[in-house]
mmCIF file of C-alpha atoms (C1' of nucleotides) in Angstrom:
data_model
loop_
_atom_site.group_PDB
_atom_site.id
_atom_site.type_symbol
_atom_site.label_atom_id
_atom_site.label_comp_id
_atom_site.label_asym_id
_atom_site.label_seq_id
_atom_site.Cartn_x
_atom_site.Cartn_y
_atom_site.Cartn_z
ATOM 1 C CA UNK H 22 9.866 -44.393 -24.777
ATOM 2 C CA UNK H 23 7.235 -46.002 -22.655
ATOM 3 C CA UNK H 24 5.614 -44.824 -19.477
ATOM 4 C CA UNK H 25 4.757 -48.380 -18.493
ATOM 5 C CA UNK H 26 6.890 -49.418 -15.518
ATOM 6 C CA UNK H 27 8.978 -52.565 -15.850
ATOM 7 C CA UNK H 28 7.261 -55.767 -14.824
ATOM 8 C CA UNK H 29 9.784 -56.480 -12.150
ATOM 9 C CA UNK H 30 11.693 -54.439 -9.608
ATOM 10 C CA UNK H 31 10.458 -51.966 -7.017
ATOM 11 C CA UNK H 32 6.856 -50.857 -6.987
ATOM 12 C CA UNK H 33 6.216 -48.006 -9.410
ATOM 13 C CA UNK H 34 6.367 -44.550 -7.937
ATOM 14 C CA UNK H 35 2.986 -42.844 -7.596
ATOM 15 C CA UNK H 36 1.986 -40.905 -10.647
ATOM 16 C CA UNK H 37 3.595 -37.489 -10.474
ATOM 17 C CA UNK H 38 1.279 -34.551 -9.960
ATOM 18 C CA UNK H 39 0.407 -32.874 -13.240
ATOM 19 C CA UNK H 40 3.112 -30.396 -14.094
ATOM 20 C CA UNK H 41 1.969 -26.982 -12.893
ATOM 21 C CA UNK H 42 1.352 -24.508 -15.652
ATOM 22 C CA UNK H 43 4.206 -22.059 -15.995
ATOM 23 C CA UNK H 44 2.973 -18.679 -14.857
ATOM 24 C CA UNK H 45 6.339 -16.979 -14.660
ATOM 25 C CA UNK H 46 7.441 -17.247 -18.298
ATOM 26 C CA UNK H 47 4.345 -15.753 -19.934
ATOM 27 C CA UNK H 48 3.982 -13.004 -17.349
ATOM 28 C CA UNK H 49 7.631 -11.945 -17.494
ATOM 29 C CA UNK H 50 7.529 -11.928 -21.296
ATOM 30 C CA UNK H 51 4.386 -9.823 -21.209
ATOM 31 C CA UNK H 52 6.076 -7.430 -18.788
ATOM 32 C CA UNK H 53 9.006 -6.943 -21.154
ATOM 33 C CA UNK H 54 6.530 -5.478 -23.631
ATOM 34 C CA UNK H 55 4.094 -3.619 -21.400
ATOM 35 C CA UNK H 56 5.913 -2.361 -18.317
ATOM 36 C CA UNK H 57 5.076 1.222 -17.440
ATOM 37 C CA UNK H 58 7.891 3.733 -17.484
ATOM 38 C CA UNK H 59 7.727 4.724 -13.824
ATOM 39 C CA UNK H 60 10.396 6.979 -12.320
ATOM 40 C CA UNK H 61 11.224 4.613 -9.452
ATOM 41 C CA UNK H 62 12.087 2.010 -12.092
ATOM 42 C CA UNK H 63 14.524 4.276 -13.949
ATOM 43 C CA UNK H 64 18.167 3.153 -14.108
ATOM 44 C CA UNK H 65 19.277 6.118 -11.988
ATOM 45 C CA UNK H 66 16.925 5.292 -9.129
ATOM 46 C CA UNK H 67 18.353 4.786 -5.659
ATOM 47 C CA UNK H 68 17.323 2.287 -2.974
ATOM 48 C CA UNK H 69 16.075 5.237 -0.962
ATOM 49 C CA UNK H 70 13.940 6.331 -3.923
ATOM 50 C CA UNK H 71 12.496 2.844 -4.154
ATOM 51 C CA UNK H 72 11.725 2.789 -0.437
ATOM 52 C CA UNK H 73 9.999 6.186 -0.642
ATOM 53 C CA UNK H 74 7.913 4.989 -3.578
ATOM 54 C CA UNK H 75 6.842 1.848 -1.762
ATOM 55 C CA UNK H 76 5.733 3.744 1.327
ATOM 56 C CA UNK H 77 3.822 6.261 -0.772
ATOM 57 C CA UNK H 78 2.196 3.446 -2.716
ATOM 58 C CA UNK H 79 0.814 1.842 0.443
ATOM 59 C CA UNK H 80 -2.855 2.424 -0.379
ATOM 60 C CA UNK H 81 -2.306 5.385 -2.706
ATOM 61 C CA UNK H 82 -2.647 4.850 -6.479
ATOM 62 C CA UNK H 83 0.326 5.222 -8.828
ATOM 63 C CA UNK H 84 -1.066 8.221 -10.687
ATOM 64 C CA UNK H 85 -1.216 10.261 -7.507
ATOM 65 C CA UNK H 86 2.137 9.083 -6.186
ATOM 66 C CA UNK H 87 4.207 9.854 -9.251
ATOM 67 C CA UNK H 88 4.294 13.680 -9.035
ATOM 68 C CA UNK H 89 4.599 13.582 -5.251
ATOM 69 C CA UNK H 90 7.526 11.178 -5.514
ATOM 70 C CA UNK H 91 9.393 13.426 -7.980
ATOM 71 C CA UNK H 92 8.977 16.465 -5.741
ATOM 72 C CA UNK H 93 9.915 14.507 -2.626
ATOM 73 C CA UNK H 94 13.121 13.048 -4.056
ATOM 74 C CA UNK H 95 14.056 16.412 -5.507
ATOM 75 C CA UNK H 96 13.784 17.978 -2.078
ATOM 76 C CA UNK H 97 15.136 15.157 0.093
ATOM 77 C CA UNK H 98 17.324 12.986 -2.152
ATOM 78 C CA UNK H 99 18.864 10.987 0.702
ATOM 79 C CA UNK H 100 17.735 9.640 4.081
ATOM 80 C CA UNK H 101 19.955 12.218 5.785
ATOM 81 C CA UNK H 102 18.092 15.027 4.020
ATOM 82 C CA UNK H 103 14.706 13.816 5.213
ATOM 83 C CA UNK H 104 15.992 13.064 8.688
ATOM 84 C CA UNK H 105 17.101 16.675 9.074
ATOM 85 C CA UNK H 106 13.873 18.242 7.811
ATOM 86 C CA UNK H 107 11.290 19.889 10.077
ATOM 87 C CA UNK H 108 8.429 17.445 10.528
ATOM 88 C CA UNK H 109 5.903 20.114 9.615
ATOM 89 C CA UNK H 110 7.573 20.442 6.210
ATOM 90 C CA UNK H 111 7.407 16.671 5.770
ATOM 91 C CA UNK H 112 3.695 16.570 6.554
ATOM 92 C CA UNK H 113 2.987 19.483 4.212
ATOM 93 C CA UNK H 114 4.931 17.801 1.414
ATOM 94 C CA UNK H 115 2.936 14.628 2.010
ATOM 95 C CA UNK H 116 -0.071 16.816 1.245
ATOM 96 C CA UNK H 117 -3.120 14.717 0.425
ATOM 97 C CA UNK H 118 -1.553 11.351 -0.248
ATOM 98 C CA UNK H 119 -3.584 10.072 2.700
ATOM 99 C CA UNK H 120 -2.691 8.242 5.904
ATOM 100 C CA UNK H 121 -0.240 10.944 7.054
ATOM 101 C CA UNK H 122 1.118 8.618 9.733
ATOM 102 C CA UNK H 123 3.069 7.127 6.840
ATOM 103 C CA UNK H 124 4.930 10.417 6.412
ATOM 104 C CA UNK H 125 5.795 10.456 10.091
ATOM 105 C CA UNK H 126 7.096 6.898 9.905
ATOM 106 C CA UNK H 127 9.045 7.605 6.742
ATOM 107 C CA UNK H 128 10.918 10.355 8.521
ATOM 108 C CA UNK H 129 11.487 8.093 11.539
ATOM 109 C CA UNK H 130 12.734 5.504 9.083
ATOM 110 C CA UNK H 131 15.172 8.019 7.583
ATOM 111 C CA UNK H 132 16.505 8.802 11.045
ATOM 112 C CA UNK H 133 16.996 5.114 11.820
ATOM 113 C CA UNK H 134 18.838 4.687 8.524
ATOM 114 C CA UNK H 135 21.155 7.552 9.450
ATOM 115 C CA UNK H 136 21.729 6.394 13.013
ATOM 116 C CA UNK H 137 22.041 2.663 12.506
ATOM 117 C CA UNK H 138 22.740 1.993 8.825
ATOM 118 C CA UNK H 139 25.166 4.708 7.821
ATOM 119 C CA UNK H 140 22.460 6.632 5.966
ATOM 120 C CA UNK H 141 21.862 3.750 3.549
ATOM 121 C CA UNK H 142 18.964 1.392 2.907
ATOM 122 C CA UNK H 143 19.857 -2.158 3.997
ATOM 123 C CA UNK H 144 19.207 -5.136 1.731
ATOM 124 C CA UNK H 145 18.742 -7.547 4.613
ATOM 125 C CA UNK H 146 15.178 -8.731 5.127
ATOM 126 C CA UNK H 147 15.209 -8.510 8.917
ATOM 127 C CA UNK H 148 16.868 -5.101 8.914
ATOM 128 C CA UNK H 149 14.242 -3.817 6.495
ATOM 129 C CA UNK H 150 11.372 -5.263 8.528
ATOM 130 C CA UNK H 151 12.662 -3.497 11.619
ATOM 131 C CA UNK H 152 12.284 -0.087 9.980
ATOM 132 C CA UNK H 153 9.268 2.069 10.927
ATOM 133 C CA UNK H 154 6.454 1.758 8.398
ATOM 134 C CA UNK H 155 8.036 -1.222 6.670
ATOM 135 C CA UNK H 156 6.048 -4.456 6.761
ATOM 136 C CA UNK H 157 6.289 -7.753 4.918
ATOM 137 C CA UNK H 158 5.270 -6.357 1.563
ATOM 138 C CA UNK H 159 7.490 -3.277 1.605
ATOM 139 C CA UNK H 160 10.534 -5.173 2.850
ATOM 140 C CA UNK H 161 10.152 -7.713 0.053
ATOM 141 C CA UNK H 162 9.511 -5.028 -2.551
ATOM 142 C CA UNK H 163 12.617 -3.072 -1.591
ATOM 143 C CA UNK H 164 14.738 -6.197 -1.720
ATOM 144 C CA UNK H 165 13.447 -7.075 -5.170
ATOM 145 C CA UNK H 166 13.175 -3.646 -6.793
ATOM 146 C CA UNK H 167 16.080 -1.795 -5.183
ATOM 147 C CA UNK H 168 18.562 -4.649 -4.952
ATOM 148 C CA UNK H 169 17.369 -7.224 -7.485
ATOM 149 C CA UNK H 170 17.160 -9.874 -4.810
ATOM 150 C CA UNK H 171 14.820 -12.835 -4.480
ATOM 151 C CA UNK H 172 11.806 -12.003 -2.301
ATOM 152 C CA UNK H 173 8.184 -13.016 -1.836
ATOM 153 C CA UNK H 174 6.387 -9.920 -3.060
ATOM 154 C CA UNK H 175 2.712 -10.453 -2.354
ATOM 155 C CA UNK H 176 0.587 -7.349 -2.729
ATOM 156 C CA UNK H 177 -3.051 -6.856 -3.601
ATOM 157 C CA UNK H 178 -2.275 -7.212 -7.318
ATOM 158 C CA UNK H 179 -0.381 -10.479 -7.017
ATOM 159 C CA UNK H 180 -2.971 -11.882 -4.634
ATOM 160 C CA UNK H 181 -5.670 -11.212 -7.201
ATOM 161 C CA UNK H 182 -3.697 -12.668 -10.113
ATOM 162 C CA UNK H 183 -3.062 -15.890 -8.189
ATOM 163 C CA UNK H 184 -6.633 -16.087 -6.874
ATOM 164 C CA UNK H 185 -7.868 -16.024 -10.438
ATOM 165 C CA UNK H 186 -5.216 -17.897 -12.392
ATOM 166 C CA UNK H 187 -4.722 -20.672 -9.822
ATOM 167 C CA UNK H 188 -7.789 -20.795 -7.567
ATOM 168 C CA UNK H 189 -10.391 -19.800 -10.125
ATOM 169 C CA UNK H 190 -11.832 -17.168 -7.797
ATOM 170 C CA UNK H 191 -12.821 -13.652 -8.755
ATOM 171 C CA UNK H 192 -11.015 -12.020 -5.851
ATOM 172 C CA UNK H 193 -8.791 -13.159 -2.983
ATOM 173 C CA UNK H 194 -10.073 -13.425 0.585
ATOM 174 C CA UNK H 195 -10.396 -10.105 2.433
ATOM 175 C CA UNK H 196 -7.398 -10.868 4.643
ATOM 176 C CA UNK H 197 -4.202 -12.498 3.487
ATOM 177 C CA UNK H 198 -3.669 -16.042 4.741
ATOM 178 C CA UNK H 199 -0.543 -17.960 5.631
ATOM 179 C CA UNK H 200 -1.310 -20.475 2.901
ATOM 180 C CA UNK H 201 -1.336 -17.711 0.325
ATOM 181 C CA UNK H 202 2.121 -16.580 1.357
ATOM 182 C CA UNK H 203 3.472 -20.116 1.175
ATOM 183 C CA UNK H 204 2.015 -20.670 -2.258
ATOM 184 C CA UNK H 205 3.458 -17.395 -3.475
ATOM 185 C CA UNK H 206 6.820 -18.406 -2.021
ATOM 186 C CA UNK H 207 6.744 -21.672 -3.935
ATOM 187 C CA UNK H 208 6.178 -19.793 -7.193
ATOM 188 C CA UNK H 209 9.137 -17.443 -6.847
ATOM 189 C CA UNK H 210 11.945 -18.383 -9.254
ATOM 190 C CA UNK H 211 15.232 -19.496 -7.726
ATOM 191 C CA UNK H 212 17.484 -16.921 -9.351
ATOM 192 C CA UNK H 213 17.604 -13.434 -7.885
ATOM 193 C CA UNK H 214 17.213 -11.578 -11.171
ATOM 194 C CA UNK H 215 14.329 -13.748 -12.390
ATOM 195 C CA UNK H 216 12.599 -13.548 -9.029
ATOM 196 C CA UNK H 217 12.814 -9.759 -9.006
ATOM 197 C CA UNK H 218 11.475 -9.675 -12.561
ATOM 198 C CA UNK H 219 8.569 -11.947 -11.629
ATOM 199 C CA UNK H 220 7.707 -9.706 -8.684
ATOM 200 C CA UNK H 221 7.475 -6.605 -10.847
ATOM 201 C CA UNK H 222 5.730 -8.434 -13.682
ATOM 202 C CA UNK H 223 3.030 -10.113 -11.598
ATOM 203 C CA UNK H 224 2.214 -6.836 -9.871
ATOM 204 C CA UNK H 225 2.070 -5.014 -13.181
ATOM 205 C CA UNK H 226 -0.248 -7.630 -14.657
ATOM 206 C CA UNK H 227 -2.634 -7.143 -11.751
ATOM 207 C CA UNK H 228 -2.452 -3.371 -12.079
ATOM 208 C CA UNK H 229 -2.961 -3.148 -15.842
ATOM 209 C CA UNK H 230 -4.800 -6.284 -17.016
ATOM 210 C CA UNK H 231 -6.011 -8.476 -14.183
ATOM 211 C CA UNK H 232 -7.727 -5.551 -12.499
ATOM 212 C CA UNK H 233 -10.272 -5.801 -9.717
ATOM 213 C CA UNK H 234 -13.078 -4.525 -11.907
ATOM 214 C CA UNK H 235 -13.408 -5.036 -15.641
ATOM 215 C CA UNK H 236 -10.331 -7.221 -16.141
ATOM 216 C CA UNK H 237 -8.927 -7.216 -19.677
ATOM 217 C CA UNK H 238 -8.750 -10.968 -20.149
ATOM 218 C CA UNK H 239 -8.350 -10.535 -23.900
ATOM 219 C CA UNK H 240 -4.943 -8.987 -23.281
ATOM 220 C CA UNK H 241 -3.808 -11.437 -20.612
ATOM 221 C CA UNK H 242 -0.847 -13.762 -21.214
ATOM 222 C CA UNK H 243 -2.450 -16.308 -18.866
ATOM 223 C CA UNK H 244 -5.911 -16.409 -20.423
ATOM 224 C CA UNK H 245 -5.464 -19.878 -21.897
ATOM 225 C CA UNK H 246 -4.550 -21.404 -18.541
ATOM 226 C CA UNK H 247 -6.522 -19.189 -16.157
ATOM 227 C CA UNK H 248 -8.712 -21.200 -13.791
ATOM 228 C CA UNK H 249 -11.119 -18.303 -13.328
ATOM 229 C CA UNK H 250 -11.652 -17.849 -17.069
ATOM 230 C CA UNK H 251 -12.028 -21.627 -17.471
ATOM 231 C CA UNK H 252 -14.740 -21.576 -14.798
ATOM 232 C CA UNK H 253 -16.659 -18.907 -16.674
ATOM 233 C CA UNK H 254 -15.519 -15.976 -14.539
ATOM 234 C CA UNK H 255 -17.770 -16.671 -11.535
ATOM 235 C CA UNK H 256 -18.639 -13.944 -9.023
ATOM 236 C CA UNK H 257 -16.833 -13.102 -5.814
ATOM 237 C CA UNK H 258 -17.443 -15.778 -3.175
ATOM 238 C CA UNK H 259 -16.144 -13.452 -0.465
ATOM 239 C CA UNK H 260 -18.486 -10.578 -1.329
ATOM 240 C CA UNK H 261 -20.659 -11.132 1.723
ATOM 241 C CA UNK H 262 -17.659 -10.578 4.002
ATOM 242 C CA UNK H 263 -16.437 -7.345 2.512
ATOM 243 C CA UNK H 264 -17.498 -4.309 4.443
ATOM 244 C CA UNK H 265 -17.323 -0.995 2.780
ATOM 245 C CA UNK H 266 -15.482 1.500 4.897
ATOM 246 C CA UNK H 267 -17.750 4.338 5.829
ATOM 247 C CA UNK H 268 -16.354 7.748 5.154
ATOM 248 C CA UNK H 269 -18.791 10.605 5.540
ATOM 249 C CA UNK H 270 -19.129 11.615 9.146
ATOM 250 C CA UNK H 271 -16.386 9.329 10.397
ATOM 251 C CA UNK H 272 -13.521 10.254 12.682
ATOM 252 C CA UNK H 273 -11.218 9.735 9.743
ATOM 253 C CA UNK H 274 -12.932 12.440 7.778
ATOM 254 C CA UNK H 275 -12.618 14.821 10.721
ATOM 255 C CA UNK H 276 -8.944 13.996 11.146
ATOM 256 C CA UNK H 277 -8.429 14.700 7.476
ATOM 257 C CA UNK H 278 -10.217 18.017 7.776
ATOM 258 C CA UNK H 279 -8.101 19.071 10.762
ATOM 259 C CA UNK H 280 -4.862 18.057 9.067
ATOM 260 C CA UNK H 281 -5.797 19.979 5.922
ATOM 261 C CA UNK H 282 -6.478 23.042 8.022
ATOM 262 C CA UNK H 283 -3.133 22.816 9.812
ATOM 263 C CA UNK H 284 -1.202 22.110 6.621
ATOM 264 C CA UNK H 285 -2.617 25.274 5.131
ATOM 265 C CA UNK H 286 -1.859 27.505 8.078
ATOM 266 C CA UNK H 287 1.604 29.025 8.603
ATOM 267 C CA UNK H 288 0.694 29.850 12.201
ATOM 268 C CA UNK H 289 -0.905 27.795 14.987
ATOM 269 C CA UNK H 290 -4.656 27.432 14.659
ATOM 270 C CA UNK H 291 -6.742 28.486 17.696
ATOM 271 C CA UNK H 292 -9.269 26.042 19.048
ATOM 272 C CA UNK H 293 -12.258 28.112 17.949
ATOM 273 C CA UNK H 294 -11.145 27.890 14.310
ATOM 274 C CA UNK H 295 -11.065 24.096 14.588
ATOM 275 C CA UNK H 296 -14.507 24.273 16.148
ATOM 276 C CA UNK H 297 -15.809 25.833 12.962
ATOM 277 C CA UNK H 298 -14.183 23.170 10.840
ATOM 278 C CA UNK H 299 -16.350 20.476 12.359
ATOM 279 C CA UNK H 300 -19.445 21.226 14.401
ATOM 280 C CA UNK H 301 -19.944 17.866 16.127
ATOM 281 C CA UNK H 302 -18.026 18.456 19.344
ATOM 282 C CA UNK H 303 -17.440 14.933 20.735
ATOM 283 C CA UNK H 304 -16.247 13.695 17.381
ATOM 284 C CA UNK H 305 -13.960 16.658 16.863
ATOM 285 C CA UNK H 306 -12.463 16.162 20.310
ATOM 286 C CA UNK H 307 -11.950 12.481 19.602
ATOM 287 C CA UNK H 308 -10.248 13.184 16.297
ATOM 288 C CA UNK H 309 -8.003 15.840 17.800
ATOM 289 C CA UNK H 310 -7.037 13.565 20.679
ATOM 290 C CA UNK H 311 -6.136 10.866 18.196
ATOM 291 C CA UNK H 312 -4.006 13.217 16.120
ATOM 292 C CA UNK H 313 -2.179 14.392 19.245
ATOM 293 C CA UNK H 314 -1.605 10.806 20.357
ATOM 294 C CA UNK H 315 -0.259 9.929 16.915
ATOM 295 C CA UNK H 316 2.162 12.847 16.991
ATOM 296 C CA UNK H 317 0.608 14.402 13.889
ATOM 297 C CA UNK H 318 -0.497 17.507 15.796
ATOM 298 C CA UNK H 319 0.975 19.371 18.753
ATOM 299 C CA UNK H 320 -0.662 21.744 21.179
ATOM 300 C CA UNK H 321 1.025 25.121 21.262
ATOM 301 C CA UNK H 322 1.231 26.968 24.548
ATOM 302 C CA UNK H 323 -1.040 29.971 24.509
ATOM 303 C CA UNK H 324 -1.214 33.117 26.611
ATOM 304 C CA UNK H 325 -2.544 32.906 30.137
ATOM 305 C CA UNK H 326 -6.111 33.810 29.223
ATOM 306 C CA UNK H 327 -6.210 32.278 25.755
ATOM 307 C CA UNK H 328 -7.535 28.965 24.560
ATOM 308 C CA UNK H 329 -4.834 26.587 23.248
ATOM 309 C CA UNK H 330 -3.837 26.494 19.609
ATOM 310 C CA UNK H 331 -2.707 23.603 17.441
ATOM 311 C CA UNK H 332 -0.031 23.106 14.814
ATOM 312 C CA UNK H 333 1.922 20.528 12.898
ATOM 313 C CA UNK H 334 4.890 19.196 14.904
ATOM 314 C CA UNK H 335 8.475 20.268 14.491
ATOM 315 C "C1'" DA V 111 -8.189 -12.259 12.794
ATOM 316 C "C1'" DA V 112 -10.173 -7.730 13.068
ATOM 317 C "C1'" DT V 113 -9.775 -2.535 13.229
ATOM 318 C "C1'" DG V 114 -8.392 2.068 12.394
ATOM 319 C "C1'" DC V 115 -6.248 4.912 9.393
ATOM 320 C "C1'" DG V 116 -7.087 9.508 3.924
ATOM 321 C "C1'" DG V 117 -8.288 10.739 -0.123
ATOM 322 C "C1'" DG V 118 -9.540 10.634 -4.797
ATOM 323 C "C1'" DG V 119 -11.142 8.881 -9.235
ATOM 324 C "C1'" DG V 120 -13.401 5.490 -12.256
ATOM 325 C "C1'" DA V 121 -17.335 2.422 -13.049
ATOM 326 C "C1'" DT D 140 -23.056 6.152 -4.857
ATOM 327 C "C1'" DC D 141 -19.830 2.428 -4.459
ATOM 328 C "C1'" DC D 142 -15.405 0.477 -4.355
ATOM 329 C "C1'" DC D 143 -10.699 0.074 -4.907
ATOM 330 C "C1'" DC D 144 -5.918 1.506 -4.475
ATOM 331 C "C1'" DA D 145 2.266 -1.583 -4.644
ATOM 332 C "C1'" DG D 146 -0.326 -1.882 3.659
ATOM 333 C "C1'" DC D 147 1.047 -1.108 8.469
ATOM 334 C "C1'" DA D 148 0.543 -1.187 13.440
ATOM 335 C "C1'" DT D 149 -2.140 -2.417 17.095
ATOM 336 C "C1'" DT D 150 -5.441 -5.109 19.510
#
DNA sequence: AATGCGGGGGA
DNA sequence: TCCCCAGCATT
């Protein structure tokens, strides 16, 4: 067989682009060996269980989600169960997973499922995206992991794997770009089952091997083709644009303090008790106003000559 | 595109 | 200490 075009006839087609290295095969094979045994991957999982796990995992690490997820599903095994629960119970069960607005939205989501989807989780992309607290990532993840459907699952792990293996960069850009989504889409296998497997496998590789710090390249199924390794593992070109989120003394810390106080109190908390929780008055007022606006805290009517008290809603 | 939004644990 | 973690909603 010769690659030389015939001397006559139509002009030769332009040389085809070099065949892209297969990322899917090695990563899926690696996953078959190294996948963690997580409860939301168990055969008896439900779509609702998968959805709950995905919402909890939005910015909270797996090790902290796992026990919370077990307790949550034991208490509210279906959307109808969560929809009927007092919101204060929901926020207390959320405990310290962080970003308690997620708990509020998860309950709103359960109520929408009951009212508009017969108490079931839909497998339709648009229906999922319309649910409170469900964005592009979560909708895709639920489709892939709960229903085994093809979806573009692009989370922080997959972004990092592709930034390294394909772009040769240490870390992806701080904010996700349209081009990244399109590239990820082009990589997703055509078959539903394979696509769902690739989604789980690429995320797992990022979580266990291709980690943000101290990646374990010696254990990586892509090491021989990785552009970042080939380039000598250069530093992060986006480092100058990453701002570290301040924490101490921020409104967020005050909000967290107030929520912890209210979670721990079976009765409404008078204003003066909150005053002791955080001495800086303008900041405390700002945080409280924000919590009230978010619906995470309600003001409880007090006696005629008493200062107001505060509690979790519902 | 940029911000605000919790909390904890490993490097 | 710093930084990262299966993001979302709002501006």
